[in-house]
Amino acid sequence: MLRGPSITGVHSRSLRRGPSVHAFEEDTAFARRLARRLGTRLAVIRTHRFPDGETLVRVAAPSSGRAILVCAFEHPNCRLFESMLAADAMRHAGARHVTLAAPYLPYMRQDTVFRPGEPVSQRVMARMLTRGFDSIVTIEPHLHRVRNLPQIFGRRARSISAAPAIAQWLKRARWRPTIVGPDRESRPWIRRIAKQAGLQWVVGEKRRLGDRTVRVTMELPANMRHAVLVDDIASSGATLAAAARALKSAGIAVVDAIIVHAIFAPGALERIRAAGIRRIVSCDTIPHPTNAIRCAPLLAAAVRKDAR
Ligand code: R5P
């Protein structure tokens, strides 16, 4: 017998054609856009939290043997486990192939043992997800020491760059700024966005001294007036704030920022604004009021390829 109260609201009608798209309540905005692109409907996964903190998930029956779970991992610790529960539920409900479409993939930054006693969290996350999912598609994962996803996931994973969506947004906004990356690691990515948008670019030197303490230095071209800082993640906001302060103290009048994954931990937006950043724009990989750049079409194209 089922433990706890019944979960209401599961779509009982099976989805008509193609792979079925499923998502937790928090991810429905992005998932709906993805489902629309794939010509299918979205089924919302219902969850119940038991008094002891455990979660029960309930999924709709997939329409075909292929199911896609859209999960942005905004709250990574519980979502990593809940996504595994959802994958298992989909298989029990008839799915033979389950794809994880993750607009944001967490735990990518701990890609080595930085200090004795630490884990390589990235590999732990990858081991876990490869047990639950047949394929994994994500947008702009943080790749630094590990250069590509197959290195940690094998052939099952594919990453998509948000660069074309960002470049297109810049063109449409008719801004003519210099694109600025906060650190050396961002160099190839920044160069790609700038090239696609037809803009000049520069990257800084970054040193992280703590969770919320970052130093950024940069040498800037003489003709620079307007800078757009571009980064893959804003978490504490310390990186963007430090880079903005470096730009401002070099006399750059207008500093805007574009980021892919708007994590924005508590206090981050205040920190970024205090550093003098005028406008903050993000991709829609994590729901946030700054979302302006749509990435669902990019993910839909990759999921379609994956389904072939
Ligand atoms: C790190 O290398 C990333 O590209 C980001 O710059 C970093 O994760 C941002 O984190 P925070 O907002 O906490 O400085």
Coordinates of C-alpha atoms and ligand atoms in Angstrom, one line a residue:
M1 CA 0.0 0.0 0.0
L2 CA 1.1 3.5 -0.8
R3 CA 2.7 5.4 2.1
G4 CA 1.4 8.9 2.8
P5 CA -1.4 10.9 1.1
S6 CA -2.2 10.5 -2.6
I7 CA -0.6 12.9 -5.0
T8 CA -3.1 14.6 -7.2
G9 CA -2.8 16.3 -10.5
V10 CA -0.7 13.8 -12.5
H11 CA -1.7 13.9 -16.2
S12 CA -3.4 10.6 -16.7
R13 CA -3.9 10.9 -20.4
S14 CA -0.8 9.6 -22.1
L15 CA 1.1 11.9 -24.4
R16 CA 0.2 11.5 -28.1
R17 CA 3.4 11.3 -30.0
G18 CA 7.1 11.5 -29.9
P19 CA 9.1 11.3 -26.7
S20 CA 7.2 12.5 -23.6
V21 CA 8.6 15.5 -21.7
H22 CA 8.4 15.4 -17.9
A23 CA 9.5 18.1 -15.4
F24 CA 9.2 19.0 -11.8
E25 CA 7.0 22.0 -11.0
E26 CA 9.9 24.5 -10.7
D27 CA 11.1 23.6 -14.2
T28 CA 7.9 23.8 -16.1
A29 CA 8.5 27.1 -17.9
F30 CA 11.6 25.9 -19.6
A31 CA 10.2 22.4 -20.1
R32 CA 7.0 23.7 -21.7
R33 CA 9.1 25.6 -24.2
L34 CA 11.1 22.5 -24.9
A35 CA 8.0 20.3 -25.3
R36 CA 6.4 22.9 -27.7
R37 CA 9.6 22.7 -29.8
L38 CA 9.4 18.9 -29.9
G39 CA 5.7 19.0 -30.7
T40 CA 4.7 17.2 -27.6
R41 CA 3.0 18.0 -24.3
L42 CA 4.5 18.5 -20.9
A43 CA 3.7 16.2 -18.0
V44 CA 4.3 17.7 -14.6
I45 CA 5.9 15.4 -12.0
R46 CA 4.1 15.5 -8.7
T47 CA 6.1 15.2 -5.5
H48 CA 5.1 14.6 -1.9
R49 CA 7.5 15.4 1.0
F50 CA 7.0 13.0 3.9
P51 CA 7.4 14.2 7.5
D52 CA 10.8 12.6 7.7
G53 CA 12.0 14.6 4.6
E54 CA 11.9 11.8 2.1
T55 CA 10.3 12.5 -1.3
L56 CA 7.8 10.5 -3.3
V57 CA 7.5 11.3 -7.0
R58 CA 4.8 10.3 -9.4
V59 CA 5.1 10.5 -13.2
A60 CA 2.6 10.2 -16.0
A61 CA 2.8 7.2 -18.2
P62 CA 5.2 8.0 -21.1
S63 CA 3.4 8.0 -24.5
S64 CA 6.2 6.0 -26.2
G65 CA 9.3 4.1 -25.1
R66 CA 11.2 7.4 -24.9
A67 CA 10.9 9.8 -22.0
I68 CA 12.7 13.1 -21.4
L69 CA 13.2 14.5 -17.9
V70 CA 13.9 18.3 -17.9
C71 CA 15.7 19.2 -14.6
A72 CA 17.6 22.4 -13.9
F73 CA 19.0 21.2 -10.6
E74 CA 18.4 24.6 -9.0
H75 CA 18.5 22.9 -5.6
P76 CA 21.2 20.3 -6.5
N77 CA 21.4 18.1 -3.5
C78 CA 17.7 17.1 -3.4
R79 CA 17.1 17.3 -7.1
L80 CA 20.0 14.9 -7.9
F81 CA 18.3 12.2 -5.9
E82 CA 14.8 13.1 -7.0
S83 CA 15.8 13.0 -10.7
M84 CA 17.0 9.4 -10.1
L85 CA 13.6 8.6 -8.5
A86 CA 11.8 10.1 -11.5
A87 CA 14.0 8.1 -14.0
D88 CA 13.2 4.9 -12.1
A89 CA 9.4 5.8 -12.0
M90 CA 9.5 6.4 -15.8
R91 CA 11.0 3.0 -16.5
H92 CA 8.4 1.4 -14.3
A93 CA 5.8 3.3 -16.2
G94 CA 7.0 1.9 -19.5
A95 CA 10.0 4.1 -20.7
R96 CA 12.8 2.1 -22.3
H97 CA 15.0 5.1 -23.0
V98 CA 15.2 8.0 -20.5
T99 CA 17.0 11.2 -21.4
L100 CA 18.1 13.8 -18.9
A101 CA 17.7 17.3 -20.4
A102 CA 19.5 19.4 -17.9
P103 CA 19.6 23.1 -18.7
Y104 CA 22.1 23.4 -15.8
L105 CA 24.4 20.6 -14.6
P106 CA 25.5 21.0 -11.0
Y107 CA 28.8 19.9 -9.3
M108 CA 30.8 20.5 -12.4
R109 CA 33.2 23.0 -10.7
Q110 CA 34.7 20.5 -8.2
D111 CA 36.6 18.7 -11.0
T112 CA 39.7 17.8 -8.9
V113 CA 40.8 17.4 -5.3
F114 CA 41.7 21.1 -4.6
R115 CA 42.7 20.4 -1.0
P116 CA 43.5 17.0 0.7
G117 CA 40.4 15.3 2.0
E118 CA 38.0 16.6 -0.7
P119 CA 36.1 14.5 -3.3
V120 CA 36.0 14.9 -7.0
S121 CA 32.3 15.8 -6.9
Q122 CA 32.0 16.1 -10.6
R123 CA 32.8 12.4 -11.1
V124 CA 30.5 11.4 -8.2
M125 CA 27.6 13.3 -9.9
A126 CA 28.4 11.7 -13.3
R127 CA 28.6 8.2 -11.9
M128 CA 25.2 8.7 -10.3
L129 CA 23.4 10.2 -13.3
T130 CA 24.8 7.6 -15.8
R131 CA 23.2 4.9 -13.6
G132 CA 19.8 6.6 -14.0
F133 CA 19.8 7.9 -17.5
D134 CA 20.5 6.5 -21.0
S135 CA 21.6 9.9 -22.3
I136 CA 22.3 13.3 -20.9
V137 CA 22.1 16.6 -22.7
T138 CA 23.0 19.9 -21.0
I139 CA 23.8 23.5 -21.8
E140 CA 27.2 25.2 -21.1
P141 CA 28.5 22.8 -18.4
H142 CA 31.5 24.2 -16.5
L143 CA 34.4 22.5 -18.3
H144 CA 37.8 23.5 -17.0
R145 CA 40.3 20.8 -16.2
V146 CA 38.0 18.3 -17.9
R147 CA 37.6 19.5 -21.5
N148 CA 34.4 17.6 -22.5
L149 CA 31.5 15.7 -21.1
P150 CA 32.4 12.3 -22.6
Q151 CA 35.6 12.4 -20.4
I152 CA 33.3 11.9 -17.4
F153 CA 30.1 10.5 -18.7
G154 CA 31.3 8.4 -21.6
R155 CA 29.5 8.6 -24.9
R156 CA 26.1 9.1 -23.3
A157 CA 26.4 12.9 -22.7
R158 CA 26.4 15.9 -25.0
S159 CA 26.9 19.5 -24.2
I160 CA 25.5 22.5 -26.1
S161 CA 27.0 25.9 -26.1
A162 CA 24.9 28.9 -25.2
A163 CA 27.3 31.1 -27.3
P164 CA 25.0 31.3 -30.4
A165 CA 22.0 32.4 -28.3
I166 CA 24.1 35.0 -26.5
A167 CA 25.6 36.4 -29.7
Q168 CA 22.2 36.6 -31.3
W169 CA 20.8 38.5 -28.3
L170 CA 23.7 41.0 -28.4
K171 CA 23.1 41.6 -32.1
R172 CA 19.4 42.1 -31.6
A173 CA 20.1 44.5 -28.7
R174 CA 22.3 46.5 -31.0
W175 CA 24.9 46.9 -28.3
R176 CA 28.5 47.5 -29.6
P177 CA 30.4 46.7 -26.4
T178 CA 33.7 44.9 -25.7
I179 CA 33.0 41.4 -24.5
V180 CA 34.9 40.8 -21.3
G181 CA 35.6 37.4 -19.7
P182 CA 36.6 37.4 -16.0
D183 CA 39.3 34.8 -16.3
R184 CA 41.7 33.0 -18.7
E185 CA 39.6 29.8 -18.7
S186 CA 36.8 31.7 -20.4
R187 CA 39.0 32.7 -23.3
P188 CA 37.8 30.3 -26.1
W189 CA 34.2 30.8 -25.2
I190 CA 34.4 34.6 -25.0
R191 CA 36.3 34.7 -28.3
R192 CA 33.6 32.5 -29.9
I193 CA 30.7 34.8 -28.7
A194 CA 32.6 37.9 -29.7
K195 CA 33.3 36.5 -33.2
Q196 CA 29.7 35.5 -33.7
A197 CA 28.5 38.9 -32.6
G198 CA 31.3 40.8 -34.5
L199 CA 32.7 42.5 -31.4
Q200 CA 36.1 43.0 -29.8
W201 CA 36.9 41.0 -26.6
V202 CA 39.3 40.8 -23.7
V203 CA 39.8 38.4 -20.7
G204 CA 41.0 39.2 -17.2
E205 CA 43.1 37.3 -14.6
K206 CA 41.1 36.0 -11.7
R207 CA 42.2 34.7 -8.3
R208 CA 39.7 33.2 -5.9
L209 CA 40.6 33.7 -2.3
G210 CA 37.3 32.3 -0.8
D211 CA 33.7 31.6 -1.5
R212 CA 32.9 35.3 -1.8
T213 CA 36.3 36.8 -2.2
V214 CA 37.7 37.2 -5.7
R215 CA 40.4 39.4 -7.3
V216 CA 40.3 40.3 -11.0
T217 CA 42.8 42.3 -12.9
M218 CA 42.8 43.2 -16.6
E219 CA 44.5 45.1 -19.4
L220 CA 42.0 46.9 -21.5
P221 CA 42.1 48.1 -25.1
A222 CA 42.3 52.0 -25.3
N223 CA 39.1 52.4 -27.3
M224 CA 36.8 50.7 -24.8
R225 CA 33.7 52.6 -23.4
H226 CA 31.1 49.9 -22.9
A227 CA 31.9 46.5 -21.4
V228 CA 29.7 43.4 -21.2
L229 CA 30.9 40.9 -18.8
V230 CA 30.1 37.4 -19.9
D231 CA 30.3 34.4 -17.6
D232 CA 28.9 30.9 -17.5
I233 CA 27.8 31.0 -13.8
A234 CA 26.9 33.7 -11.3
S235 CA 26.7 32.1 -7.8
S236 CA 27.9 34.4 -5.0
G237 CA 28.3 37.2 -7.6
A238 CA 31.8 37.8 -6.4
T239 CA 33.4 37.2 -9.8
L240 CA 31.2 39.6 -11.6
A241 CA 31.5 42.2 -8.9
A242 CA 35.3 42.0 -8.9
A243 CA 35.5 42.2 -12.7
A244 CA 33.1 45.1 -12.7
R245 CA 35.2 47.0 -10.1
A246 CA 38.3 46.4 -12.2
L247 CA 36.5 47.8 -15.3
K248 CA 35.1 50.8 -13.4
S249 CA 38.5 51.7 -11.9
A250 CA 40.0 51.6 -15.4
G251 CA 37.4 54.3 -16.4
I252 CA 34.8 52.2 -18.2
A253 CA 31.6 54.1 -17.9
V254 CA 29.0 51.4 -18.7
V255 CA 29.3 47.8 -17.5
D256 CA 26.6 45.3 -18.2
A257 CA 26.6 41.5 -17.6
I258 CA 25.4 38.4 -19.4
I259 CA 25.5 35.1 -17.6
V260 CA 24.2 31.7 -18.6
H261 CA 23.3 30.1 -15.3
A262 CA 21.6 32.5 -12.9
I263 CA 22.2 30.7 -9.6
F264 CA 22.4 34.0 -7.7
A265 CA 22.9 32.8 -4.1
P266 CA 21.5 35.0 -1.4
G267 CA 23.2 38.5 -1.5
A268 CA 24.6 37.9 -5.0
L269 CA 22.5 40.5 -6.8
E270 CA 23.1 43.1 -4.2
R271 CA 26.9 42.5 -4.5
I272 CA 26.8 42.7 -8.3
R273 CA 24.7 45.9 -8.3
A274 CA 26.9 47.5 -5.6
A275 CA 29.9 47.0 -8.0
G276 CA 28.1 49.3 -10.5
I277 CA 26.8 46.8 -13.1
R278 CA 24.0 48.5 -15.0
R279 CA 22.0 45.6 -16.5
I280 CA 22.1 41.9 -15.8
V281 CA 20.8 39.5 -18.4
S282 CA 20.7 35.7 -18.1
C283 CA 19.8 32.6 -20.1
D284 CA 16.7 30.8 -19.1
T285 CA 18.5 27.7 -17.9
I286 CA 17.6 28.5 -14.3
P287 CA 14.4 30.4 -13.7
H288 CA 15.2 34.0 -12.6
P289 CA 13.7 37.5 -13.2
T290 CA 16.9 38.4 -15.3
N291 CA 16.1 35.6 -17.8
A292 CA 16.1 37.1 -21.3
I293 CA 17.9 34.7 -23.5
R294 CA 16.0 31.6 -24.6
C295 CA 18.0 28.3 -24.7
A296 CA 15.1 25.8 -25.2
P297 CA 15.5 25.8 -29.0
L298 CA 19.2 24.8 -28.6
L299 CA 18.3 22.0 -26.2
A300 CA 15.4 20.8 -28.4
A301 CA 17.7 20.4 -31.4
A302 CA 20.2 18.3 -29.4
V303 CA 17.4 16.2 -27.9
R304 CA 16.0 15.6 -31.5
K305 CA 19.5 14.4 -32.6
D306 CA 19.7 12.2 -29.5
A307 CA 16.3 10.6 -30.4
R308 CA 17.4 9.6 -33.9
Ligands
R5P1 C1 34.3 29.8 -12.4 O1 35.3 29.6 -12.9 C2 33.0 30.2 -13.1 O2 33.3 30.4 -14.5 C3 32.4 31.4 -12.5 O3 33.2 32.5 -12.7 C4 32.1 31.2 -11.1 O4 31.5 30.0 -10.8 C5 31.2 32.3 -10.5 O5 31.0 32.1 -9.2 P1 30.8 33.3 -8.2 O6 29.6 34.1 -8.7 O7 30.5 32.7 -6.8 O8 32.0 34.2 -8.1

